[in-house]
């Protein structure tokens, strides 16, 4: 919200010495975010005067149109003679009043005006446009043409109000009333302790039965609608300079008198209005929900297809406006047109003014749905004062009568749903408890009255909230008002004293250990937004019935392209991998730990948990029952070199084995040993994918996958070739943990090592062979390790050789060769029985 200081002074008698910076400091102290104070007219010095164009000579011998003008500036030039000026603009004619910068003037941007010879003539000054004077867009992008009644030679800087200060306020969603001069003036008056001249305090006639007919079929979406009619408007009437300048300073472009007046009143009172050309209306004005598929052409010329949830304004033909967002083109105010033969000006002469109050959530959703954010929707979705509608309509009528020569019809339409003022019960010492400061009852009552509340009671206050503050709903909201007005800077700075806790839970400890272990293994943590879209799941190559395609979608997403909560960590990590690779970091190893969201059961509405006590177990269970499952996951992605090449060796590129090893690292931190087997699972390569299983309560449970990504997935995400990934469920790993790990007993007797090479079919997993060896070797086996895999012509097609190192040790004696050999032979026998393994060379 842009607030001109000169306009603000109309409602609050600020000291004459107060600058925009001073007001900024006061408002910031009161809790408003005043981002900047713009100095209008900075660098502008006169002489800048009103002149009348006497003659225009067209210079046609140049490539672009040039005009040589004589302009009467009165005695402003010291001679009284016409001023000769070269100008290229063409939106003015002889006899027009214009703004003239005389030699010696300096315009914004340090543009100095002096006599100079150009286009074969001497130009003694400059005829100015609004942009050249720093006034902003007036819709013409040309020379400023002034009203004909202005006196020649007067100072144009005062006429155009070129010197001013404008406060730019970032209004937070809960302070929608500050999207108006009335709201900011109230905060300013409170901050300075000065009285407020409320512009909404107007004499408004009572509603009657002969105003313009209005029918509301959705009183929830529109609980108040005021309609007023003004007739006999002069179509050629233009907005006066003061009105146009205030709109420009506030960041709005002047359009036409009727539209400018509605915009001006909206800025002044915060109530959006709309003006209809009555001659273009057919029948009564209605308010209803749209029918799915209905169409409307809005004021920006766009044909929009309406949703059944959209609130629309209608007449007998159908929708004529999207309520609270933008009006329709069929009933807009007509631009004045002059008949070239008779000189008669025609245009809108009768106007119906709409001042309504719409449901904030409905307007916000409609604006987002149509990607159409307007000045009106910004205000309605933050909350508009429903009691201001009648005053805003009256203010609009008064201005149209004053500026356009119109006549207000006696009919006043006001349709409203029954409503009662909102009251909040507040202990008088509640703000004291919240702030830790002894304010006292008198201070609390005074501050609440300053924001517009009616307060009754002694120890227990009954507070009636003003209509313009929809954000005040609870005692804590009222406490915040007292605290901010008393000054946040006056709150004492004390350190909290938390009670002793129980430390981290086992779940939290596992989560932290996993993060530290992956970081220690060379992975870099990446934190991604937990939002995805269908496109990401398509890129992963998931089947239509894949459980990961069941999404929890957000009602109000940050991005329409990512409207759902993630069901896997991989899309975010793969996006981070792609971004880093595109920026020159090609050797990458990233990890993330976090929640995924899986819808389960029937959706419902969660109960609101109390904040004044710990929720009961039943209340927590009721909330959890309607929430989606949120398992914790850990995931890694790799690309490029896992180990750099150098003088120490050839290095090592990332491959599927590194992704599997990352899974082992995570499982080890959870105190669990993975059962690894070959698998086919999107988005991994079907021949380079491993499944992770663990035993939970005696059952084999799938906990994750790892391997090289499918080439189609690599291409869809724009990843480096042979990129790899791993994802594993931390919650299931925690369930598989059998408790604290018991320290092994270290034997003091020597180890006996036996190597064995087994030939098996090429499709037999090495993990199956190793499991059989471990079981067959018995209690003497200390460890088994695969140290070589060989394929070649010596073995024959379709086979491979797996070499294992088996270590045997006894706790009470030194093993003999016969004992170690017997244990090895038993291991080989079981491996042969289960996998068809044969001793190499046998």
mmCIF file with all atom_site columns, C-alpha atoms in Angstrom, residues 383-507:
data_model
loop_
_atom_site.group_PDB
_atom_site.id
_atom_site.type_symbol
_atom_site.label_atom_id
_atom_site.label_alt_id
_atom_site.label_comp_id
_atom_site.label_asym_id
_atom_site.label_entity_id
_atom_site.label_seq_id
_atom_site.pdbx_PDB_ins_code
_atom_site.Cartn_x
_atom_site.Cartn_y
_atom_site.Cartn_z
_atom_site.occupancy
_atom_site.B_iso_or_equiv
_atom_site.pdbx_formal_charge
_atom_site.auth_seq_id
_atom_site.auth_comp_id
_atom_site.auth_asym_id
_atom_site.auth_atom_id
_atom_site.pdbx_PDB_model_num
ATOM 1   C CA . UNK A 1 383 ? -10.913 -8.917  5.047   1.00 0.00 ? 383 UNK A CA 1
ATOM 2   C CA . UNK A 1 384 ? -12.958 -5.799  4.264   1.00 0.00 ? 384 UNK A CA 1
ATOM 3   C CA . UNK A 1 385 ? -15.050 -3.858  6.788   1.00 0.00 ? 385 UNK A CA 1
ATOM 4   C CA . UNK A 1 386 ? -18.658 -4.943  6.041   1.00 0.00 ? 386 UNK A CA 1
ATOM 5   C CA . UNK A 1 387 ? -20.000 -1.833  7.781   1.00 0.00 ? 387 UNK A CA 1
ATOM 6   C CA . UNK A 1 388 ? -18.141 0.461   5.365   1.00 0.00 ? 388 UNK A CA 1
ATOM 7   C CA . UNK A 1 389 ? -20.121 -0.507  2.258   1.00 0.00 ? 389 UNK A CA 1
ATOM 8   C CA . UNK A 1 390 ? -22.892 2.077   2.700   1.00 0.00 ? 390 UNK A CA 1
ATOM 9   C CA . UNK A 1 391 ? -20.435 4.876   3.526   1.00 0.00 ? 391 UNK A CA 1
ATOM 10  C CA . UNK A 1 392 ? -18.258 3.981   0.521   1.00 0.00 ? 392 UNK A CA 1
ATOM 11  C CA . UNK A 1 393 ? -21.247 4.039   -1.813  1.00 0.00 ? 393 UNK A CA 1
ATOM 12  C CA . UNK A 1 394 ? -22.295 7.431   -0.403  1.00 0.00 ? 394 UNK A CA 1
ATOM 13  C CA . UNK A 1 395 ? -18.779 8.827   -0.794  1.00 0.00 ? 395 UNK A CA 1
ATOM 14  C CA . UNK A 1 396 ? -18.727 7.640   -4.397  1.00 0.00 ? 396 UNK A CA 1
ATOM 15  C CA . UNK A 1 397 ? -22.112 9.233   -5.089  1.00 0.00 ? 397 UNK A CA 1
ATOM 16  C CA . UNK A 1 398 ? -21.015 12.534  -3.530  1.00 0.00 ? 398 UNK A CA 1
ATOM 17  C CA . UNK A 1 399 ? -17.889 12.702  -5.682  1.00 0.00 ? 399 UNK A CA 1
ATOM 18  C CA . UNK A 1 400 ? -19.761 11.885  -8.905  1.00 0.00 ? 400 UNK A CA 1
ATOM 19  C CA . UNK A 1 401 ? -22.327 14.567  -8.146  1.00 0.00 ? 401 UNK A CA 1
ATOM 20  C CA . UNK A 1 402 ? -19.580 17.081  -7.353  1.00 0.00 ? 402 UNK A CA 1
ATOM 21  C CA . UNK A 1 403 ? -17.206 16.312  -10.222 1.00 0.00 ? 403 UNK A CA 1
ATOM 22  C CA . UNK A 1 404 ? -19.475 15.118  -13.028 1.00 0.00 ? 404 UNK A CA 1
ATOM 23  C CA . UNK A 1 405 ? -22.569 17.248  -12.492 1.00 0.00 ? 405 UNK A CA 1
ATOM 24  C CA . UNK A 1 406 ? -24.704 14.209  -11.738 1.00 0.00 ? 406 UNK A CA 1
ATOM 25  C CA . UNK A 1 407 ? -27.800 13.792  -9.602  1.00 0.00 ? 407 UNK A CA 1
ATOM 26  C CA . UNK A 1 408 ? -28.173 11.084  -6.967  1.00 0.00 ? 408 UNK A CA 1
ATOM 27  C CA . UNK A 1 409 ? -31.418 9.141   -7.234  1.00 0.00 ? 409 UNK A CA 1
ATOM 28  C CA . UNK A 1 410 ? -33.360 8.785   -4.006  1.00 0.00 ? 410 UNK A CA 1
ATOM 29  C CA . UNK A 1 411 ? -33.469 4.999   -4.220  1.00 0.00 ? 411 UNK A CA 1
ATOM 30  C CA . UNK A 1 412 ? -31.076 3.204   -1.843  1.00 0.00 ? 412 UNK A CA 1
ATOM 31  C CA . UNK A 1 413 ? -30.706 -0.571  -2.064  1.00 0.00 ? 413 UNK A CA 1
ATOM 32  C CA . UNK A 1 414 ? -29.139 -2.473  0.803   1.00 0.00 ? 414 UNK A CA 1
ATOM 33  C CA . UNK A 1 415 ? -29.436 -6.242  1.088   1.00 0.00 ? 415 UNK A CA 1
ATOM 34  C CA . UNK A 1 416 ? -27.742 -7.740  4.145   1.00 0.00 ? 416 UNK A CA 1
ATOM 35  C CA . UNK A 1 417 ? -27.736 -10.969 6.098   1.00 0.00 ? 417 UNK A CA 1
ATOM 36  C CA . UNK A 1 418 ? -28.352 -10.811 9.858   1.00 0.00 ? 418 UNK A CA 1
ATOM 37  C CA . UNK A 1 419 ? -25.145 -10.546 11.864  1.00 0.00 ? 419 UNK A CA 1
ATOM 38  C CA . UNK A 1 420 ? -24.103 -9.832  15.418  1.00 0.00 ? 420 UNK A CA 1
ATOM 39  C CA . UNK A 1 421 ? -20.979 -8.094  16.698  1.00 0.00 ? 421 UNK A CA 1
ATOM 40  C CA . UNK A 1 422 ? -18.141 -10.401 17.733  1.00 0.00 ? 422 UNK A CA 1
ATOM 41  C CA . UNK A 1 423 ? -17.246 -10.413 21.411  1.00 0.00 ? 423 UNK A CA 1
ATOM 42  C CA . UNK A 1 424 ? -14.232 -11.910 23.197  1.00 0.00 ? 424 UNK A CA 1
ATOM 43  C CA . UNK A 1 425 ? -13.913 -12.509 26.930  1.00 0.00 ? 425 UNK A CA 1
ATOM 44  C CA . UNK A 1 426 ? -10.484 -11.496 28.156  1.00 0.00 ? 426 UNK A CA 1
ATOM 45  C CA . UNK A 1 427 ? -9.003  -11.590 31.677  1.00 0.00 ? 427 UNK A CA 1
ATOM 46  C CA . UNK A 1 428 ? -7.718  -8.081  32.354  1.00 0.00 ? 428 UNK A CA 1
ATOM 47  C CA . UNK A 1 429 ? -4.268  -9.433  33.243  1.00 0.00 ? 429 UNK A CA 1
ATOM 48  C CA . UNK A 1 430 ? -3.963  -11.728 30.223  1.00 0.00 ? 430 UNK A CA 1
ATOM 49  C CA . UNK A 1 431 ? -1.702  -9.345  28.222  1.00 0.00 ? 431 UNK A CA 1
ATOM 50  C CA . UNK A 1 432 ? 0.491   -9.067  31.332  1.00 0.00 ? 432 UNK A CA 1
ATOM 51  C CA . UNK A 1 433 ? 0.944   -12.830 31.438  1.00 0.00 ? 433 UNK A CA 1
ATOM 52  C CA . UNK A 1 434 ? 1.683   -13.061 27.725  1.00 0.00 ? 434 UNK A CA 1
ATOM 53  C CA . UNK A 1 435 ? 4.266   -10.263 27.703  1.00 0.00 ? 435 UNK A CA 1
ATOM 54  C CA . UNK A 1 436 ? 5.702   -10.716 31.170  1.00 0.00 ? 436 UNK A CA 1
ATOM 55  C CA . UNK A 1 437 ? 5.040   -7.014  31.800  1.00 0.00 ? 437 UNK A CA 1
ATOM 56  C CA . UNK A 1 438 ? 2.675   -5.439  34.328  1.00 0.00 ? 438 UNK A CA 1
ATOM 57  C CA . UNK A 1 439 ? 0.545   -3.244  32.044  1.00 0.00 ? 439 UNK A CA 1
ATOM 58  C CA . UNK A 1 440 ? -2.441  -2.937  34.338  1.00 0.00 ? 440 UNK A CA 1
ATOM 59  C CA . UNK A 1 441 ? -6.145  -2.873  33.506  1.00 0.00 ? 441 UNK A CA 1
ATOM 60  C CA . UNK A 1 442 ? -6.286  0.802   32.540  1.00 0.00 ? 442 UNK A CA 1
ATOM 61  C CA . UNK A 1 443 ? -3.561  0.424   29.914  1.00 0.00 ? 443 UNK A CA 1
ATOM 62  C CA . UNK A 1 444 ? -5.177  -2.712  28.475  1.00 0.00 ? 444 UNK A CA 1
ATOM 63  C CA . UNK A 1 445 ? -8.584  -1.024  28.194  1.00 0.00 ? 445 UNK A CA 1
ATOM 64  C CA . UNK A 1 446 ? -7.122  2.165   26.706  1.00 0.00 ? 446 UNK A CA 1
ATOM 65  C CA . UNK A 1 447 ? -5.117  0.336   24.058  1.00 0.00 ? 447 UNK A CA 1
ATOM 66  C CA . UNK A 1 448 ? -8.060  -1.854  23.045  1.00 0.00 ? 448 UNK A CA 1
ATOM 67  C CA . UNK A 1 449 ? -10.284 1.200   22.754  1.00 0.00 ? 449 UNK A CA 1
ATOM 68  C CA . UNK A 1 450 ? -7.657  2.865   20.544  1.00 0.00 ? 450 UNK A CA 1
ATOM 69  C CA . UNK A 1 451 ? -7.918  0.039   18.005  1.00 0.00 ? 451 UNK A CA 1
ATOM 70  C CA . UNK A 1 452 ? -11.718 0.475   17.950  1.00 0.00 ? 452 UNK A CA 1
ATOM 71  C CA . UNK A 1 453 ? -12.895 -2.081  20.530  1.00 0.00 ? 453 UNK A CA 1
ATOM 72  C CA . UNK A 1 454 ? -15.701 -1.518  23.021  1.00 0.00 ? 454 UNK A CA 1
ATOM 73  C CA . UNK A 1 455 ? -14.584 -2.788  26.433  1.00 0.00 ? 455 UNK A CA 1
ATOM 74  C CA . UNK A 1 456 ? -16.710 -3.566  29.496  1.00 0.00 ? 456 UNK A CA 1
ATOM 75  C CA . UNK A 1 457 ? -16.022 -5.261  32.810  1.00 0.00 ? 457 UNK A CA 1
ATOM 76  C CA . UNK A 1 458 ? -13.416 -5.177  35.547  1.00 0.00 ? 458 UNK A CA 1
ATOM 77  C CA . UNK A 1 459 ? -11.284 -8.275  36.146  1.00 0.00 ? 459 UNK A CA 1
ATOM 78  C CA . UNK A 1 460 ? -13.001 -10.117 33.273  1.00 0.00 ? 460 UNK A CA 1
ATOM 79  C CA . UNK A 1 461 ? -13.251 -7.855  30.212  1.00 0.00 ? 461 UNK A CA 1
ATOM 80  C CA . UNK A 1 462 ? -15.911 -8.294  27.535  1.00 0.00 ? 462 UNK A CA 1
ATOM 81  C CA . UNK A 1 463 ? -14.436 -6.902  24.329  1.00 0.00 ? 463 UNK A CA 1
ATOM 82  C CA . UNK A 1 464 ? -16.546 -6.126  21.244  1.00 0.00 ? 464 UNK A CA 1
ATOM 83  C CA . UNK A 1 465 ? -14.319 -6.293  18.192  1.00 0.00 ? 465 UNK A CA 1
ATOM 84  C CA . UNK A 1 466 ? -14.652 -3.572  15.507  1.00 0.00 ? 466 UNK A CA 1
ATOM 85  C CA . UNK A 1 467 ? -16.033 -4.641  12.151  1.00 0.00 ? 467 UNK A CA 1
ATOM 86  C CA . UNK A 1 468 ? -12.813 -3.744  10.310  1.00 0.00 ? 468 UNK A CA 1
ATOM 87  C CA . UNK A 1 469 ? -10.669 -6.180  12.345  1.00 0.00 ? 469 UNK A CA 1
ATOM 88  C CA . UNK A 1 470 ? -11.636 -9.738  11.252  1.00 0.00 ? 470 UNK A CA 1
ATOM 89  C CA . UNK A 1 471 ? -8.216  -10.900 12.508  1.00 0.00 ? 471 UNK A CA 1
ATOM 90  C CA . UNK A 1 472 ? -9.175  -10.390 16.178  1.00 0.00 ? 472 UNK A CA 1
ATOM 91  C CA . UNK A 1 473 ? -10.748 -13.679 17.256  1.00 0.00 ? 473 UNK A CA 1
ATOM 92  C CA . UNK A 1 474 ? -9.060  -14.850 20.475  1.00 0.00 ? 474 UNK A CA 1
ATOM 93  C CA . UNK A 1 475 ? -7.694  -13.391 23.728  1.00 0.00 ? 475 UNK A CA 1
ATOM 94  C CA . UNK A 1 476 ? -4.151  -13.756 22.425  1.00 0.00 ? 476 UNK A CA 1
ATOM 95  C CA . UNK A 1 477 ? -5.024  -11.562 19.433  1.00 0.00 ? 477 UNK A CA 1
ATOM 96  C CA . UNK A 1 478 ? -6.139  -8.812  21.818  1.00 0.00 ? 478 UNK A CA 1
ATOM 97  C CA . UNK A 1 479 ? -3.026  -9.297  23.935  1.00 0.00 ? 479 UNK A CA 1
ATOM 98  C CA . UNK A 1 480 ? -0.895  -8.819  20.814  1.00 0.00 ? 480 UNK A CA 1
ATOM 99  C CA . UNK A 1 481 ? -2.650  -5.510  20.092  1.00 0.00 ? 481 UNK A CA 1
ATOM 100 C CA . UNK A 1 482 ? -1.839  -4.228  23.573  1.00 0.00 ? 482 UNK A CA 1
ATOM 101 C CA . UNK A 1 483 ? 1.784   -5.392  23.361  1.00 0.00 ? 483 UNK A CA 1
ATOM 102 C CA . UNK A 1 484 ? 2.492   -3.911  19.925  1.00 0.00 ? 484 UNK A CA 1
ATOM 103 C CA . UNK A 1 485 ? 0.999   -0.534  20.820  1.00 0.00 ? 485 UNK A CA 1
ATOM 104 C CA . UNK A 1 486 ? 2.956   -0.438  24.059  1.00 0.00 ? 486 UNK A CA 1
ATOM 105 C CA . UNK A 1 487 ? 6.062   -1.194  21.983  1.00 0.00 ? 487 UNK A CA 1
ATOM 106 C CA . UNK A 1 488 ? 7.796   -4.499  21.307  1.00 0.00 ? 488 UNK A CA 1
ATOM 107 C CA . UNK A 1 489 ? 11.053  -2.712  22.052  1.00 0.00 ? 489 UNK A CA 1
ATOM 108 C CA . UNK A 1 490 ? 9.879   -2.207  25.643  1.00 0.00 ? 490 UNK A CA 1
ATOM 109 C CA . UNK A 1 491 ? 9.541   -5.917  26.358  1.00 0.00 ? 491 UNK A CA 1
ATOM 110 C CA . UNK A 1 492 ? 12.197  -7.205  28.780  1.00 0.00 ? 492 UNK A CA 1
ATOM 111 C CA . UNK A 1 493 ? 14.829  -9.523  27.346  1.00 0.00 ? 493 UNK A CA 1
ATOM 112 C CA . UNK A 1 494 ? 14.923  -12.689 29.443  1.00 0.00 ? 494 UNK A CA 1
ATOM 113 C CA . UNK A 1 495 ? 16.186  -16.158 28.635  1.00 0.00 ? 495 UNK A CA 1
ATOM 114 C CA . UNK A 1 496 ? 13.603  -18.933 28.954  1.00 0.00 ? 496 UNK A CA 1
ATOM 115 C CA . UNK A 1 497 ? 14.131  -21.621 31.559  1.00 0.00 ? 497 UNK A CA 1
ATOM 116 C CA . UNK A 1 498 ? 13.006  -24.894 30.032  1.00 0.00 ? 498 UNK A CA 1
ATOM 117 C CA . UNK A 1 499 ? 12.404  -27.858 32.322  1.00 0.00 ? 499 UNK A CA 1
ATOM 118 C CA . UNK A 1 500 ? 14.823  -30.756 32.174  1.00 0.00 ? 500 UNK A CA 1
ATOM 119 C CA . UNK A 1 501 ? 13.864  -33.159 29.424  1.00 0.00 ? 501 UNK A CA 1
ATOM 120 C CA . UNK A 1 502 ? 14.467  -36.811 28.720  1.00 0.00 ? 502 UNK A CA 1
ATOM 121 C CA . UNK A 1 503 ? 16.891  -36.223 25.859  1.00 0.00 ? 503 UNK A CA 1
ATOM 122 C CA . UNK A 1 504 ? 16.452  -37.484 22.340  1.00 0.00 ? 504 UNK A CA 1
ATOM 123 C CA . UNK A 1 505 ? 14.213  -40.425 21.575  1.00 0.00 ? 505 UNK A CA 1
ATOM 124 C CA . UNK A 1 506 ? 15.672  -43.508 19.943  1.00 0.00 ? 506 UNK A CA 1
ATOM 125 C CA . UNK A 1 507 ? 13.941  -42.484 16.714  1.00 0.00 ? 507 UNK A CA 1
#
